[in-house]
CSV table of C-alpha atoms in Angstrom, one decimal:
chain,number,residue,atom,x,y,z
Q,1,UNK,CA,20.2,-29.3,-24.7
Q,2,UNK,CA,16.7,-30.3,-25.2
Q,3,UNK,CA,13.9,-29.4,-23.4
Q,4,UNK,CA,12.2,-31.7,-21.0
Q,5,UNK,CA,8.3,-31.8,-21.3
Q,6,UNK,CA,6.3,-34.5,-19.2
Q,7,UNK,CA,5.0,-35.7,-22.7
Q,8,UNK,CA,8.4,-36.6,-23.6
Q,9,UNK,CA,8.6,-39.5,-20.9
Q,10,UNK,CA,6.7,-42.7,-22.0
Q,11,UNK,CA,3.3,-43.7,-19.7
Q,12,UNK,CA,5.1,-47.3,-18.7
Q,13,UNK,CA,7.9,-44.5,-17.1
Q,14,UNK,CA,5.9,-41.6,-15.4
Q,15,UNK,CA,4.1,-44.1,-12.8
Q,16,UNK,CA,7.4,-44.8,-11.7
Q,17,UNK,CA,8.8,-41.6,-11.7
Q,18,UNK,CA,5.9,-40.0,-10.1
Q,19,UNK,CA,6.2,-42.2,-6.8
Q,20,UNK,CA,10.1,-40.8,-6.7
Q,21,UNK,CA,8.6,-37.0,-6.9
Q,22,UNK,CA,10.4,-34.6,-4.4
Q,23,UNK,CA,9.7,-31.5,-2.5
Q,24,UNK,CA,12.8,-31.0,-0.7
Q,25,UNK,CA,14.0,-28.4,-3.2
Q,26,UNK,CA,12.2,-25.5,-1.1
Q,27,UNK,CA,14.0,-25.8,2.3
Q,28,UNK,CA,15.6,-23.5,5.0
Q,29,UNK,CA,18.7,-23.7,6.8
Q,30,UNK,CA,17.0,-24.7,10.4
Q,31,UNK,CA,16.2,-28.3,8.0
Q,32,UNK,CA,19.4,-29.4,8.7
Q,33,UNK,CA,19.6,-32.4,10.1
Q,34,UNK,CA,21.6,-33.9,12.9
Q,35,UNK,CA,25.4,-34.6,12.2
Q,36,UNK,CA,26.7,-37.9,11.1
Q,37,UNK,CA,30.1,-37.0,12.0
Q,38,UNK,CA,31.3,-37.5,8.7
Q,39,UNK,CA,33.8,-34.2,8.0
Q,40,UNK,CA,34.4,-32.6,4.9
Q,41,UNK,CA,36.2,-30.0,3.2
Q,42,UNK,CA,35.3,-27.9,-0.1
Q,43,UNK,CA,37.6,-26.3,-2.3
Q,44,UNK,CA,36.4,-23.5,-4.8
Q,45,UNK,CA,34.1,-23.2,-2.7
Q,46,UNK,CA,32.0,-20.1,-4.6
Q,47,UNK,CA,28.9,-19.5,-3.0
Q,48,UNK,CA,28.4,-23.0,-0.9
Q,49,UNK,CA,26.4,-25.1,-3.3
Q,50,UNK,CA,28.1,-28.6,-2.5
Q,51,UNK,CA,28.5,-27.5,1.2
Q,52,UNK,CA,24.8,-27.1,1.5
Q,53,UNK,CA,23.9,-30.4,0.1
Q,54,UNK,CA,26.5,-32.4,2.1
Q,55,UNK,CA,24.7,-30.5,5.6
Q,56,UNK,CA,21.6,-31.9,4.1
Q,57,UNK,CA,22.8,-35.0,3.7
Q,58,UNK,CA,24.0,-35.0,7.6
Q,59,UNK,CA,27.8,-34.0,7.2
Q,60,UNK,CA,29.9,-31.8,9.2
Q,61,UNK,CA,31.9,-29.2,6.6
Q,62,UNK,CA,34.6,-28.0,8.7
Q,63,UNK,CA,36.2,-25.5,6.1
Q,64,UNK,CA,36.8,-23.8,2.9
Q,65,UNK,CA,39.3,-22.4,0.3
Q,66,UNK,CA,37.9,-20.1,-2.4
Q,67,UNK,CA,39.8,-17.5,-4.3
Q,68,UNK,CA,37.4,-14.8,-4.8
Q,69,UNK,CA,36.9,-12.7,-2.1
Q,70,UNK,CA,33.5,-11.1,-2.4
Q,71,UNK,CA,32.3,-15.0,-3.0
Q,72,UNK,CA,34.2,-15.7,0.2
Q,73,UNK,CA,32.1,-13.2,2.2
Q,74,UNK,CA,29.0,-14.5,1.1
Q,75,UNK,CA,30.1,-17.9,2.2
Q,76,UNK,CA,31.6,-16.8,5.8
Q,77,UNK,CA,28.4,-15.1,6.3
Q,78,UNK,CA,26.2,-18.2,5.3
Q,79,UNK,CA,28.3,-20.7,6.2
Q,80,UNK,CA,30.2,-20.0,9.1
Q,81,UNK,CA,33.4,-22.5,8.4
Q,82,UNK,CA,36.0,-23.3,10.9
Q,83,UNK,CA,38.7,-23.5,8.8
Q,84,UNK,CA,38.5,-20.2,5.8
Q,85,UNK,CA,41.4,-20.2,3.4
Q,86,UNK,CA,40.2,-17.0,0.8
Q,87,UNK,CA,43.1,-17.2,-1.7
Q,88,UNK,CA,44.4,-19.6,-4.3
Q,89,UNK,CA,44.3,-23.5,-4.4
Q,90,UNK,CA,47.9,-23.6,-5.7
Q,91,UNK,CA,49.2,-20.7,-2.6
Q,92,UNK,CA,46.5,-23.3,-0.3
Q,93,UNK,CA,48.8,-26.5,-1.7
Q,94,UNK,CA,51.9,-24.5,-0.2
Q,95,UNK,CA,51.0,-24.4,3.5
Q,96,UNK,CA,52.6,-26.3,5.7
Q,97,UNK,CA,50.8,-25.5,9.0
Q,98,UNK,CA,47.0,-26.4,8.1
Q,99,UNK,CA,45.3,-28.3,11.3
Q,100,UNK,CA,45.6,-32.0,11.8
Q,101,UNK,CA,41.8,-32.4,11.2
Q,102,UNK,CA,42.3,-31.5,7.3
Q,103,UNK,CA,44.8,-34.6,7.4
Q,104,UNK,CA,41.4,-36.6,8.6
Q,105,UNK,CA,38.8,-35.7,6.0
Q,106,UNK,CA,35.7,-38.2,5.0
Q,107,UNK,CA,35.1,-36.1,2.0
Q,108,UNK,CA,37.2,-33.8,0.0
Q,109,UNK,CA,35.1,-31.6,-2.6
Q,110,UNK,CA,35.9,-29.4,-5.4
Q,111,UNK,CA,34.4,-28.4,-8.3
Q,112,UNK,CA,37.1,-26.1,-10.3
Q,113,UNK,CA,36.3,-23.3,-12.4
Q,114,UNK,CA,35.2,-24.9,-15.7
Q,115,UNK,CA,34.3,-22.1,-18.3
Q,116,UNK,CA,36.5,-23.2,-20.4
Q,117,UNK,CA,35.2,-26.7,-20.8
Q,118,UNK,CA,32.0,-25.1,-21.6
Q,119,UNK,CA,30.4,-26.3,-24.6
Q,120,UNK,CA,28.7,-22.8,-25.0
Q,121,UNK,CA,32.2,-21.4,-24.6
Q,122,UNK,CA,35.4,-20.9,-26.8
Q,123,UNK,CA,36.8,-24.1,-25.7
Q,124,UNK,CA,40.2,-25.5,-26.9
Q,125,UNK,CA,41.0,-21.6,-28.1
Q,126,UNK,CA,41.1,-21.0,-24.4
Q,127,UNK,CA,43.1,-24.1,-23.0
Q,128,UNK,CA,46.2,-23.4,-21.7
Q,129,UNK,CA,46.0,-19.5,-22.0
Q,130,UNK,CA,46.7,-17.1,-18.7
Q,131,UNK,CA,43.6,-14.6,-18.3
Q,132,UNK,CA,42.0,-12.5,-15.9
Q,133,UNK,CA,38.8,-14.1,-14.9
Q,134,UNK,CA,36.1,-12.7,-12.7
Q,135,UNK,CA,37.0,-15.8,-10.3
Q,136,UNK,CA,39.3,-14.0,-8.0
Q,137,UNK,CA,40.3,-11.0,-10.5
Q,138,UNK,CA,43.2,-12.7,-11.0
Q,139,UNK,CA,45.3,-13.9,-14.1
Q,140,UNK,CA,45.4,-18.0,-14.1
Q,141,UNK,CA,44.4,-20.8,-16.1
Q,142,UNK,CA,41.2,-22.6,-15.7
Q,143,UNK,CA,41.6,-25.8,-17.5
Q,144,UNK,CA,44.6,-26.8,-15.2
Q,145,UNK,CA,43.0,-26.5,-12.1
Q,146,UNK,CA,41.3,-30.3,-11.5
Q,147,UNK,CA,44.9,-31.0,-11.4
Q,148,UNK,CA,45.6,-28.8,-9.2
Q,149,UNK,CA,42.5,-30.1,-7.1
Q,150,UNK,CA,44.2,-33.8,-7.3
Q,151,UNK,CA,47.7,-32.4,-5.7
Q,152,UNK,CA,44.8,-31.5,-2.5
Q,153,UNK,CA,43.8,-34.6,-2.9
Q,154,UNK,CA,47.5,-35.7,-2.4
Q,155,UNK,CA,48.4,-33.8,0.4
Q,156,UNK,CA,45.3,-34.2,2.2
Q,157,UNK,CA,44.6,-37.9,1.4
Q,158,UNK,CA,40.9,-37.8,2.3
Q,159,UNK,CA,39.0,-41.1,2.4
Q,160,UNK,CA,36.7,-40.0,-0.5
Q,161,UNK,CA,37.0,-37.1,-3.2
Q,162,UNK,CA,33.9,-35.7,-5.1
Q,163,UNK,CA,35.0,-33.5,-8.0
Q,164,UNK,CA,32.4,-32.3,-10.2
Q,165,UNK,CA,32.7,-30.3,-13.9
Q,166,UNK,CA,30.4,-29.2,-16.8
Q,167,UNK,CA,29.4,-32.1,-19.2
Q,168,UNK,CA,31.5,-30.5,-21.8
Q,169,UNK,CA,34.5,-32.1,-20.1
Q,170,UNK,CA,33.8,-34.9,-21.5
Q,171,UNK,CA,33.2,-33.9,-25.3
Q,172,UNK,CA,35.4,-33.8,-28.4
Q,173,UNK,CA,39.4,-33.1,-27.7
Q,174,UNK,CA,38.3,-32.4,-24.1
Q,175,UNK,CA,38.5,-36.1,-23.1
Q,176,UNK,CA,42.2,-35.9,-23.2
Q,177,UNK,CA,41.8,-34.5,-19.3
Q,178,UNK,CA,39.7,-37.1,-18.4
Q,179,UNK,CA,42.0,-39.6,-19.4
Q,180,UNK,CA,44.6,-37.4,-17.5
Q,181,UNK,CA,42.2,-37.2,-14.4
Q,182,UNK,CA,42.2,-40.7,-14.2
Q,183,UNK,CA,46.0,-41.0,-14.8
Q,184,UNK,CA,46.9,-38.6,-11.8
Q,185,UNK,CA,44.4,-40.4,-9.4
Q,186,UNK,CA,45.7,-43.2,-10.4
Q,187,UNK,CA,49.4,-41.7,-9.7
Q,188,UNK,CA,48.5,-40.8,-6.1
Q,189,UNK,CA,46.9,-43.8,-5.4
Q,190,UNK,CA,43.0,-43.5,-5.5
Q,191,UNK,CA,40.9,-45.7,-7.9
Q,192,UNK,CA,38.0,-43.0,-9.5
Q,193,UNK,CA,35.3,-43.4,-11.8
Q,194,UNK,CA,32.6,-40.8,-13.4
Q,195,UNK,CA,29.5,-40.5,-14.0
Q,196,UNK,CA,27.1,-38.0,-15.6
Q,197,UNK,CA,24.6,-36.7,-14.0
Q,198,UNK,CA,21.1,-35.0,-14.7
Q,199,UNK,CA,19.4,-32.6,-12.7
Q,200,UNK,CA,16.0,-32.9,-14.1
Q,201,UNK,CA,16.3,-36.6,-12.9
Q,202,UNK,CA,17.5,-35.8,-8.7
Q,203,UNK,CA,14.8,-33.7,-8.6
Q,204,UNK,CA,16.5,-30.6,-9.5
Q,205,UNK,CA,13.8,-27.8,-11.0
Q,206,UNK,CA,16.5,-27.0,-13.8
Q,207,UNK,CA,18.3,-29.1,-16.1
Q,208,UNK,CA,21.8,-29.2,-15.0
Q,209,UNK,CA,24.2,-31.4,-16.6
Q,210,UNK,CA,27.1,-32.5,-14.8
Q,211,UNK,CA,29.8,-34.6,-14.6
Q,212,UNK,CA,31.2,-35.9,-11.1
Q,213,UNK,CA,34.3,-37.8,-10.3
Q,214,UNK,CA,34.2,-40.1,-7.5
Q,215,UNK,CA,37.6,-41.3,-6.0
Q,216,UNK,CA,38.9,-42.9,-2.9
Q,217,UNK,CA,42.1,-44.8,-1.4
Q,218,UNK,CA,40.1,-47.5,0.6
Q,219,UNK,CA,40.3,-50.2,-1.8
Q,220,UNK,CA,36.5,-49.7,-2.3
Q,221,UNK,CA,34.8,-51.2,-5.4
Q,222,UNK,CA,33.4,-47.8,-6.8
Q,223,UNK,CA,30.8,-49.4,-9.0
Q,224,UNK,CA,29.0,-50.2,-5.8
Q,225,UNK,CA,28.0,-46.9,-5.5
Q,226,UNK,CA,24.4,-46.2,-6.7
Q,227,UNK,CA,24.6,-43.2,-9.2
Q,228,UNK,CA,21.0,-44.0,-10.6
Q,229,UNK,CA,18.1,-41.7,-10.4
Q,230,UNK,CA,14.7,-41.3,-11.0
Q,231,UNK,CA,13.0,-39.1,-10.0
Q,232,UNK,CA,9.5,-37.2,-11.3
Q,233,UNK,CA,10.8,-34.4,-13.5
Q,234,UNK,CA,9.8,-31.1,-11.4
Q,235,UNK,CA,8.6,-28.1,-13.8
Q,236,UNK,CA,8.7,-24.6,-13.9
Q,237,UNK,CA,5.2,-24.0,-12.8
Q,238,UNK,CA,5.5,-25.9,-9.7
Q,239,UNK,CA,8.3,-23.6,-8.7
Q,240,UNK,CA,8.2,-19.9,-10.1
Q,241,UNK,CA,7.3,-16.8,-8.0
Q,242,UNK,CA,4.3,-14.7,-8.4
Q,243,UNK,CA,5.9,-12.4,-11.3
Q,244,UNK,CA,9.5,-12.3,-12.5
Q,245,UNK,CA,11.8,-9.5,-13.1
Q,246,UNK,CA,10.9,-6.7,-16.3
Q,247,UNK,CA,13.1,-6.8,-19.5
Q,248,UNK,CA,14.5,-3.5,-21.0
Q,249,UNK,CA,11.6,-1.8,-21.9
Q,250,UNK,CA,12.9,-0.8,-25.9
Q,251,UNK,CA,16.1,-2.3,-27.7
Q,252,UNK,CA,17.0,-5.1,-29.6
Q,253,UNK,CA,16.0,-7.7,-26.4
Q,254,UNK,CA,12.7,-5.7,-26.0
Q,255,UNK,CA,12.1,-6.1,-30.0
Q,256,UNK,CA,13.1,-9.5,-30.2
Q,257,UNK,CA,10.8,-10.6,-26.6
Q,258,UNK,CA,7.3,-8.5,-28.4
Q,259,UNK,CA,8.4,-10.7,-31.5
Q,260,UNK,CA,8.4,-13.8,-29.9
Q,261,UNK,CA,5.8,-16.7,-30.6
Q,262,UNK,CA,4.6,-20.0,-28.5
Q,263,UNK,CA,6.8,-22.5,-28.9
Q,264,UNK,CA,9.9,-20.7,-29.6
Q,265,UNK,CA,13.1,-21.8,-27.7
Q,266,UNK,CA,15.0,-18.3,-27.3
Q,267,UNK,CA,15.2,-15.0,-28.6
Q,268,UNK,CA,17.2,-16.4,-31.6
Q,269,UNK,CA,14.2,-18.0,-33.4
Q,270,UNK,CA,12.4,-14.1,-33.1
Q,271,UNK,CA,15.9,-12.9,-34.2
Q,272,UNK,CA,15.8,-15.0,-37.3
Q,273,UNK,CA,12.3,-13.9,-38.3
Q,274,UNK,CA,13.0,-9.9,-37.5
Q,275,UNK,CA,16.5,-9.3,-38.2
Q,276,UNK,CA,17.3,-12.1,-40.6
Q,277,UNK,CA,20.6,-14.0,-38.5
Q,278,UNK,CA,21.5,-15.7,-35.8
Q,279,UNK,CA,21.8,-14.1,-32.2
Q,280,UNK,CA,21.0,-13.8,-28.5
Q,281,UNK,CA,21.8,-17.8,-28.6
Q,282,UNK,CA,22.1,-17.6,-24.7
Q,283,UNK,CA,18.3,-16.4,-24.1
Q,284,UNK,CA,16.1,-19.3,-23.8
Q,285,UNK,CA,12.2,-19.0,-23.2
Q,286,UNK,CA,10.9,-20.9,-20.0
Q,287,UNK,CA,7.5,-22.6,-20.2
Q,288,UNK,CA,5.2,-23.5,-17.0
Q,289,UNK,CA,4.8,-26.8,-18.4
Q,290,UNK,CA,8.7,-27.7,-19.0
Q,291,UNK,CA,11.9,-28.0,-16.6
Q,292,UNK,CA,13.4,-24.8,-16.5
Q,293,UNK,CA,16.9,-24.5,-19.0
Q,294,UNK,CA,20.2,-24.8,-16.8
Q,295,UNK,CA,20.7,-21.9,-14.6
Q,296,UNK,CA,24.2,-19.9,-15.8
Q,297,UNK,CA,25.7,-17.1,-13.9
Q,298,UNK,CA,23.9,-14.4,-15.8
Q,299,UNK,CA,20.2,-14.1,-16.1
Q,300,UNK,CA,19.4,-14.7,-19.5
Q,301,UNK,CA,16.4,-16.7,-18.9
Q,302,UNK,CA,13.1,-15.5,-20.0
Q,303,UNK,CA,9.0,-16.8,-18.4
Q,304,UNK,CA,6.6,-17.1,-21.4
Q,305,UNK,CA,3.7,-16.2,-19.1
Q,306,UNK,CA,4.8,-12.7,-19.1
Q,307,UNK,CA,7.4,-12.2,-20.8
Q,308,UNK,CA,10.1,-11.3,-18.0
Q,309,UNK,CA,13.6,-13.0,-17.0
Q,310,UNK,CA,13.5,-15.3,-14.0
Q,311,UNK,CA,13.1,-13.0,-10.1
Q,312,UNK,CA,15.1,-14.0,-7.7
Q,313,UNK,CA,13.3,-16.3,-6.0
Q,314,UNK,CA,12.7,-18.0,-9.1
Q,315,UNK,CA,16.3,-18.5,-9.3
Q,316,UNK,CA,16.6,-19.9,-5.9
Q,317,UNK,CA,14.1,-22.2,-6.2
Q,318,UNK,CA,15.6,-24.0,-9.8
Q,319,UNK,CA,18.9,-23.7,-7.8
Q,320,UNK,CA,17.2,-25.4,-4.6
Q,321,UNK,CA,19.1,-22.6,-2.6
Q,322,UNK,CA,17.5,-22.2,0.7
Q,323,UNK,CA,14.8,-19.4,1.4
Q,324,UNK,CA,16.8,-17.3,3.6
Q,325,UNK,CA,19.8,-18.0,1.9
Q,326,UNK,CA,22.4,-14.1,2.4
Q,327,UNK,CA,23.6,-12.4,-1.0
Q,328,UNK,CA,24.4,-9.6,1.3
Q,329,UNK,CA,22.8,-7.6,-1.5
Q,330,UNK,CA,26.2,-7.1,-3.8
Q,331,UNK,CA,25.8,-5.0,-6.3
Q,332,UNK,CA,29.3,-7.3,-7.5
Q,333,UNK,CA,27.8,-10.7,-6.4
Q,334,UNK,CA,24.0,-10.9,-7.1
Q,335,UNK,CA,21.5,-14.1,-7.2
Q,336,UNK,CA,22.0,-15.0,-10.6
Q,337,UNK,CA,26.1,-15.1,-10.8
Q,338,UNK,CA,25.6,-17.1,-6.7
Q,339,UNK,CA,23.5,-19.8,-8.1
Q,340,UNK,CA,24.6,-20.2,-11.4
Q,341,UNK,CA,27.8,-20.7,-10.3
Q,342,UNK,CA,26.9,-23.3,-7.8
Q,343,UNK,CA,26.2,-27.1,-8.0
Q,344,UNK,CA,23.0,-27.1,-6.6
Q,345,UNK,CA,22.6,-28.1,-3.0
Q,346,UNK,CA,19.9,-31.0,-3.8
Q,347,UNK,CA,22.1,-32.5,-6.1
Q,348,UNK,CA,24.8,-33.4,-3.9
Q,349,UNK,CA,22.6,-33.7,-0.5
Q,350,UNK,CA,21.3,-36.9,-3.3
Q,351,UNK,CA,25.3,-37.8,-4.3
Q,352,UNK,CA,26.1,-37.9,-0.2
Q,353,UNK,CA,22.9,-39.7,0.8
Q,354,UNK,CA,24.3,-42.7,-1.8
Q,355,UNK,CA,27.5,-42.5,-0.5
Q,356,UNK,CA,26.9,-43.0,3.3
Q,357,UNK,CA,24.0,-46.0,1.7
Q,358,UNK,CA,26.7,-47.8,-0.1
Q,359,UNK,CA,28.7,-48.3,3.3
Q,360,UNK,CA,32.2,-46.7,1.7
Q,361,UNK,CA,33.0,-44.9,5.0
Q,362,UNK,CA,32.7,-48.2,7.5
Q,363,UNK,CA,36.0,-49.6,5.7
């Protein structure tokens, strides 16, 4: 993914962009505003990423089903649902007692595990294949579980459905399950389209690429919805803390950071010119003066100023997490594997905020 500098936006551009810039990506939870009424549910849940942004955006998120337990605790605590299912979508699909109001939703969201759509990731070696992953400790399949997400969708029948995945969805031989995707919604009923979407352009501090599928059963032309943005890209300088967190003070990372040059992308270009290969892929260099690389569940990101990884409250900010958001200090659950696992709150609070504007809800 390429960097974004502001010198790689043309002049005619940055005028525009610049009267679209946002600040709204350092917030607290008392900036919620005033409900709309509109009700929602989110289903793998994690952390509370989506549920945040659709709060923002004036909805009412009455509950939650999310498979990992620890994550579950870290969203009780923040979140406070009414309705908390902490087990598996699939065991969730089974119940036949849930409370009328889930048959009443405005919004169902989900945004299924999707390591395995990854283009950093193994990819089509993994499809299909039963393994334990840390979501839930539990042995299941990842790449069948926006399916699973549609029978929800089924079973609920929710006015609107927002599902979101990793851009990689829609590369190479993974198209096949969009073409699927469409297929099932189509099979239940519900028109859907997608769209890809860029963080660095909802004013998001980070660039996060991904790719949402809107859906509904109201006989609503989707294409109405306006999925355009442009917003001023927002850079790491504007949002870092005072000083980040230290690297391993010897080893190979601690060789390879000393060994690193202005200009460099990651530790693999210092890799090349010390150790001759090809390595340490996954640690990218952040520059004040660029958007911050895409957030991922482990801290591999590295400040040029001085040479550390991303704090904490560097992480939050890229992520647009609130200030006093509770990690409940897990040693199992910390900032990094919360945020990078999350859509970020802005993002959707933006997605919402066009969804209530294109009038989809007064049908």
């Amino acid at each position: 993914m390429q960097q974004l500098a502001l010198w790689d936006i043309a002049d005619s551009e940055l005028s525009d962009l610049q009267a679209k810039r946002s600040d709204d990506w350092y917030w607290h939870f008392k900036d919620y505003p005033k409900s709309n009424g509109l009700k929602v549910f989110s289903c793998f849940s994690g952390g509370g990423g989506s549920t945040m942004g659709y709060k923002l955006a004036g909805f009412d998120v009455i509950g939650n089903c999310e498979i990992d337990s620890k994550m579950n605790d870290i969203y009780v605590k923040n979140h406070k649902p009414k309705h908390n299912y902490c087990e598996d979508l699939r065991e969730f699909n089974k119940r036949s007692n849930l409370p009328a109001e889930l048959y009443e939703l405005d919004v169902l969201d989900g945004s299924p595990p999707c390591t395995t759509f990854s283009m950093a990731g193994k990819r089509e070696e993994t499809w299909g294949k039963r393994k334990k992953f840390r979501e839930g400790q539990a042995a299941q399949t990842l790449d069948d579980l926006a399916f699973v997400f549609i029978e929800t969708v089924a079973k609920l029948r929710p006015k609107v459905v927002v599902m979101e995945n990793v851009e990689g969805l829609t590369k190479g031989e993974a198209w096949q399950y969009v073409q699927r995707i469409y297929a099932e919604f189509k099979r239940i009923g519900y028109t859907v389209r997608h769209v890809l979407l860029k963080g660095e352009q909802m004013g998001i501090p980070q660039m996060r690429h991904r790719v949402f599928f809107i859906a509904t059963r109201l006989g609503f032309d989707l294409a109405k919805i306006d999925l355009s943005f442009n917003y001023a890209p927002i850079l790491f300088g504007v949002v870092k803390s005072d000083i980040g967190r230290p690297l391993p003070v010897d080893g190979t990372i601690r060789k390879l950071a000393d060994g690193l040059r202005y200009g460099d992308r990651g530790l693999n270009d210092s890799c090349q010119r010390l150790l001759g290969k090809d390595s340490f892929f996954n640690y990218r260099i952040i520059y004040d003066d660029q958007v911050c690389f895409t957030m991922v569940a482990k801290n591999f990101l590295i400040r040029w100023d001085n040479i550390c990884y991303l704090s904490n409250s560097d992480m939050i900010n890229i992520s647009t997490f609130p200030q006093d958001f509770d990690f409940m200090n897990n040693s199992y659950i910390n900032v990094s594997y919360v945020c990078g696992m999350s859509v970020p709150p802005i993002m959707i609070k933006r997605i919402a905020t066009r969804l209530i504007e294109s009038k989809i809800f007064n049908i």
